[in-house]
Each structure stands twice: as structure tokens, then as C-alpha cells.
Tab-separated table of C-alpha atoms in Angstrom:
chain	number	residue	atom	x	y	z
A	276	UNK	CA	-90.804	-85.147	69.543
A	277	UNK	CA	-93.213	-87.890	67.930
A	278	UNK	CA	-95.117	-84.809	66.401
A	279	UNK	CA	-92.061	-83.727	64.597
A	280	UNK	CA	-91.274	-86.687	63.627
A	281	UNK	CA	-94.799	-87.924	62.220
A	282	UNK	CA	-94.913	-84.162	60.545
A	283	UNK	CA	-91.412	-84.868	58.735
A	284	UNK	CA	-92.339	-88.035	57.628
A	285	UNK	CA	-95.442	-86.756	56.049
A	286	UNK	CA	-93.391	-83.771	54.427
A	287	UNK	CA	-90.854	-86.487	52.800
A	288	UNK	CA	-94.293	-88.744	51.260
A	289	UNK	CA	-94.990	-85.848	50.023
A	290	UNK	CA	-92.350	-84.378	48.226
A	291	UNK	CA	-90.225	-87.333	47.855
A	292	UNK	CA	-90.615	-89.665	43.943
A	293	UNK	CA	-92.836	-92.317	43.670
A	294	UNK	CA	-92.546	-93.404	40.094
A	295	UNK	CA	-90.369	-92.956	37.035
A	296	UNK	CA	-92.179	-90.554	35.270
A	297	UNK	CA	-89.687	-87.411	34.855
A	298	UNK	CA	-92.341	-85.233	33.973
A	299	UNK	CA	-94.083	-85.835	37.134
A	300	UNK	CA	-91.684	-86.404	39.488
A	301	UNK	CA	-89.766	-83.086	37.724
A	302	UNK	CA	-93.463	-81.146	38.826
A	303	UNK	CA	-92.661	-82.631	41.860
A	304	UNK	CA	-89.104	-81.505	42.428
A	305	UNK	CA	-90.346	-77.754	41.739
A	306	UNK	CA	-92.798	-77.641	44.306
A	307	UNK	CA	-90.433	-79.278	46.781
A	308	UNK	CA	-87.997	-76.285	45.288
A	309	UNK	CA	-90.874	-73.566	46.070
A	310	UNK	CA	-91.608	-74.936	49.619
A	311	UNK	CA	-87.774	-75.026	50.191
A	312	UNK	CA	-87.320	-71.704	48.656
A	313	UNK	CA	-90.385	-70.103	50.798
A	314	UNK	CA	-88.749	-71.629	54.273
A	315	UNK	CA	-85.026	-70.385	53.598
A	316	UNK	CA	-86.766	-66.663	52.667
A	317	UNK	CA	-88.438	-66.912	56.031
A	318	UNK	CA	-85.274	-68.284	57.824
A	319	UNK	CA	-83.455	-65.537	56.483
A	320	UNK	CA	-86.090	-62.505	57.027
A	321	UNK	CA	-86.118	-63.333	60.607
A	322	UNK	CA	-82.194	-62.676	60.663
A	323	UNK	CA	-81.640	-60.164	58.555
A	324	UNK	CA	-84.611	-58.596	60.815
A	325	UNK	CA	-82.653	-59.967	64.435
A	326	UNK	CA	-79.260	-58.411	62.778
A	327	UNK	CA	-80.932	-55.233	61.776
A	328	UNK	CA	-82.522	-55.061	65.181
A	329	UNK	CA	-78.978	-55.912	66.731
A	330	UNK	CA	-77.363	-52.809	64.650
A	331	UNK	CA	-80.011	-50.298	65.417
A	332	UNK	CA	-78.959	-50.746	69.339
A	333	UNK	CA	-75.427	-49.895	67.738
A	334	UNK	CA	-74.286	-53.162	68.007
A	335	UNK	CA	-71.718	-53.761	65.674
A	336	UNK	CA	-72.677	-56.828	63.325
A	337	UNK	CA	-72.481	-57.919	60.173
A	338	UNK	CA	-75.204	-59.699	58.060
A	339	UNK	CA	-74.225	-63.036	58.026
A	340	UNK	CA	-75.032	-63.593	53.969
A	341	UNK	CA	-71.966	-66.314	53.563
A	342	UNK	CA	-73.053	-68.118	56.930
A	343	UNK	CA	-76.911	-67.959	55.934
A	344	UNK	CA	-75.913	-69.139	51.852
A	345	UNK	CA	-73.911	-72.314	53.700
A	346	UNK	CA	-76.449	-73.367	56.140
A	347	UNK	CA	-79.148	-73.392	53.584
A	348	UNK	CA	-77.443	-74.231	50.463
A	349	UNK	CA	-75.953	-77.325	51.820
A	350	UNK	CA	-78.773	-78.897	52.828
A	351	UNK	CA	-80.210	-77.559	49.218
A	352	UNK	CA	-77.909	-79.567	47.856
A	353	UNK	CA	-78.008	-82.825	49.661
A	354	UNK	CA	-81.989	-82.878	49.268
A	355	UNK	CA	-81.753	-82.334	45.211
A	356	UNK	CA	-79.324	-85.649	45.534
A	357	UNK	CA	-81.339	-87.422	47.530
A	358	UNK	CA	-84.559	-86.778	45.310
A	359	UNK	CA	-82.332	-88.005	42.530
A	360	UNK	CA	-81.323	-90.688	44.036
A	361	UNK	CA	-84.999	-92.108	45.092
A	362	UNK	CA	-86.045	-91.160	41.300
A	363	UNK	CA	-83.312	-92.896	39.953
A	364	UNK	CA	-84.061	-96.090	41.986
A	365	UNK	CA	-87.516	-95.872	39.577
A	366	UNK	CA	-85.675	-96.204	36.405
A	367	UNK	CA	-85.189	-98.887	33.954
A	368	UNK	CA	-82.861	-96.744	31.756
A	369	UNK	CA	-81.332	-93.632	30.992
A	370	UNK	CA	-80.717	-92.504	34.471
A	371	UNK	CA	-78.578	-89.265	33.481
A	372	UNK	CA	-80.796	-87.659	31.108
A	373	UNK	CA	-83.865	-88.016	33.167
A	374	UNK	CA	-82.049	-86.969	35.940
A	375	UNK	CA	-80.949	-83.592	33.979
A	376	UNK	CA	-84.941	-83.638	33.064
A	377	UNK	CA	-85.978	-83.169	36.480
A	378	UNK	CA	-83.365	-81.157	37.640
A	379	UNK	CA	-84.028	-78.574	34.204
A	380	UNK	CA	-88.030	-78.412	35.700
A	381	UNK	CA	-87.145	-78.492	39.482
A	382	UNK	CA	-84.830	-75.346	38.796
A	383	UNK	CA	-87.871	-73.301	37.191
A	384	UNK	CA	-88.844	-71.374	40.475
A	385	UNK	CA	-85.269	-70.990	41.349
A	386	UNK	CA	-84.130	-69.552	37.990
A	387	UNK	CA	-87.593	-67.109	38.293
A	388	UNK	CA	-86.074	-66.034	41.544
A	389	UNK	CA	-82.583	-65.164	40.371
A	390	UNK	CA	-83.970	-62.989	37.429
A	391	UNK	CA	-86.365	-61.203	39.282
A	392	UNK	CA	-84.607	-60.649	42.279
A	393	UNK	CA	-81.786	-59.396	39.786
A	394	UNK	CA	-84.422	-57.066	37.682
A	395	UNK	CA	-84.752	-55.495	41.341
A	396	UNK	CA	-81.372	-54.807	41.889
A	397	UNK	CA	-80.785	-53.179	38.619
A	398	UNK	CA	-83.369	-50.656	39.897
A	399	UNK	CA	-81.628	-49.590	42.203
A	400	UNK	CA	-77.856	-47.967	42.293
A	401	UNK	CA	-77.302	-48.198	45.923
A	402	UNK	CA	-77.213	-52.402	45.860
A	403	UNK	CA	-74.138	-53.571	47.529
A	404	UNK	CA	-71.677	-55.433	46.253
A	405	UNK	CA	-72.520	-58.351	48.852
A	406	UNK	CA	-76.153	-58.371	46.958
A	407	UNK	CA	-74.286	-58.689	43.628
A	408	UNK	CA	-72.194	-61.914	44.999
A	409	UNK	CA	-75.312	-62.937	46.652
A	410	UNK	CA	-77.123	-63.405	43.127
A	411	UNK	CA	-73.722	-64.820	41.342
A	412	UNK	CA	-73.892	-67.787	44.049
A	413	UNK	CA	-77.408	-68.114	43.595
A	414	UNK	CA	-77.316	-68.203	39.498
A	415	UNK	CA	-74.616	-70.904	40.348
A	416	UNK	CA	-77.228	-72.960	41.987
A	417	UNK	CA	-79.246	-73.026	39.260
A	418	UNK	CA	-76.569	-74.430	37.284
A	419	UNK	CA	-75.456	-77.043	40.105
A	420	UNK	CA	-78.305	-77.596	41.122
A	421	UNK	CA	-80.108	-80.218	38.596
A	422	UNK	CA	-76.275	-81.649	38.188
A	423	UNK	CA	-76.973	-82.824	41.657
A	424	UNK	CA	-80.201	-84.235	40.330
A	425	UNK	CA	-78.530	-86.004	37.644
A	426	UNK	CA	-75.643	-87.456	40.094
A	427	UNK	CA	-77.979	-88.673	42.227
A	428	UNK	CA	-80.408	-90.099	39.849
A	429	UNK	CA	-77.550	-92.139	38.341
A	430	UNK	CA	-76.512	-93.051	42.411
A	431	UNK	CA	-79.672	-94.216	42.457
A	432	UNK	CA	-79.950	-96.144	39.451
A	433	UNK	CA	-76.811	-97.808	39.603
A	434	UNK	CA	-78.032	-99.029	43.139
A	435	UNK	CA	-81.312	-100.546	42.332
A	436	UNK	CA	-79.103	-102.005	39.437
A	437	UNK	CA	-76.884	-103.674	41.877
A	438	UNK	CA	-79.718	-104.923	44.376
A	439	UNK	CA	-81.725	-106.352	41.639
A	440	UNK	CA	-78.822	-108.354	40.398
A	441	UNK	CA	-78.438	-109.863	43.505
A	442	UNK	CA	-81.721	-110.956	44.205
């Protein structure tokens, strides 16, 4: 368990804001977004392959896209915050527009994602309606998304504020 831990740790150094600097710390935010975005495809591949391998013994189940979009959009969510909140703790002023900064950058790869994976679909006439709704809620995390940068950049702002005040 010390392995874990030591190998999260090292994953949070590395992805997590050091500095002020929205253009940096925005670069920074997009390749947390990437690595994020590369571990939820391979989380889901590995259902979606378990599920199909489930149906093909005639095993009646459904691909779980609303259970798969909660248990890794959530956490999605919560991590944008937080690496809002630790920039914001960086700032001397303007928390909310840098915070919309890095959240505009950090959504680049997502945004990529959404139009190509869309492009794909309007290949194709057979894509389900579930694939449809699956690329509305994703196109709605590129809109939410650096808002929850921003909120937590101002969180985090408005806390140093506070803890400097009472030093």
C-alpha cells in the first residue's frame, strides 16, 4: 500500500499548480486533462469489452454508459476544483478570470475529443441514440468544466485571502 501511496503522491506533484502563472499552470491543467482522459478511455474499453463479452454468452446486459459517465465525471469534476483551488491559493488578484483562463486551455483536449469523436459519428447512420446523449453530456463538460476551474480558483483565493489576514 506504501507503493500506491508514494506513486499518487508523485502523480499529484506532478500535475497539481505550483505558481500563479495561468499560462503555465493552464498547460498544466491540459495535460492533467489528457492523462485523465487516456485512463477513463481505458477504464471504459475494458467494460464495454467485459459487457460485450457478457452479451456474446447471451447474457442479457446493458452497457452501463450513465453508470460509467457518473463514476468518472464526478471525480472529473472534483479534480478541475481542486486544481482551481491550489491555483487560486497562488494569486494576488483576479482569481475568476484566471481561473476561466485555465479552465478555457485545460478544456483544449477535451473539446478535440468531443468534435472528433462527433465527426465519427456523423459517418456513420447506425450510431445510437445512447452515443448521441453520450456526446451532449460530454460537450456539457466542456462547458462546466473550466466553471469548476473558475469556482475553485476563487475557493482558493478567497482562502489564502483569509489565512493571510490572520497571520
Amino acid at each position: 500500500m506504501n507503493v500506491w501511496n508514494r506513486l499518487w503522491r508523485i502523480i499529484v506533484e506532478i500535475f497539481m499548480p505550483v505558481s500563479g502563472h495561468w499560462l503555465r499552470e493552464g498547460l498544466r491543467l491540459m495535460a492533467a486533462s489528457c492523462a485523465y482522459l487516456l485512463a477513463a478511455a481505458v477504464i471504459w474499453a475494458a467494460v464495454y469489452r467485459l459487457v460485450a463479452a457478457l452479451q456474446a454468452l447471451y447474457i442479457p446486459i446493458p452497457q452501463p454508459v450513465g453508470l460509467l459517465m457518473l463514476l468518472l465525471g464526478i471525480p472529473y469534476f472534483v479534480i478541475w476544483f481542486i486544481f482551481g483551488k491550489k491555483f487560486g491559493s497562488h494569486l494576488d488578484a483576479k482569481p475568476a478570470l484566471y481561473g476561466l483562463f485555465i479552465g478555457i486551455i485545460g478544456i483544449i483536449p477535451d473539446t478535440a475529443y468531443v468534435i472528433y469523436v462527433y465527426m465519427q459519428l456523423v459517418k456513420y447512420s447506425y450510431a445510437t441514440e445512447l452515443e448521441r446523449i453520450s456526446i451532449i453530456i460530454l460537450s456539457v463538460f466542456c462547458i462546466v468544466l473550466p466553471i469548476m476551474s473558475m469556482l475553485g480558483t476563487v475557493d482558493g483565493f478567497n482562502d489564502a485571502k483569509k489565512t493571510s489576514h490572520h497571520i
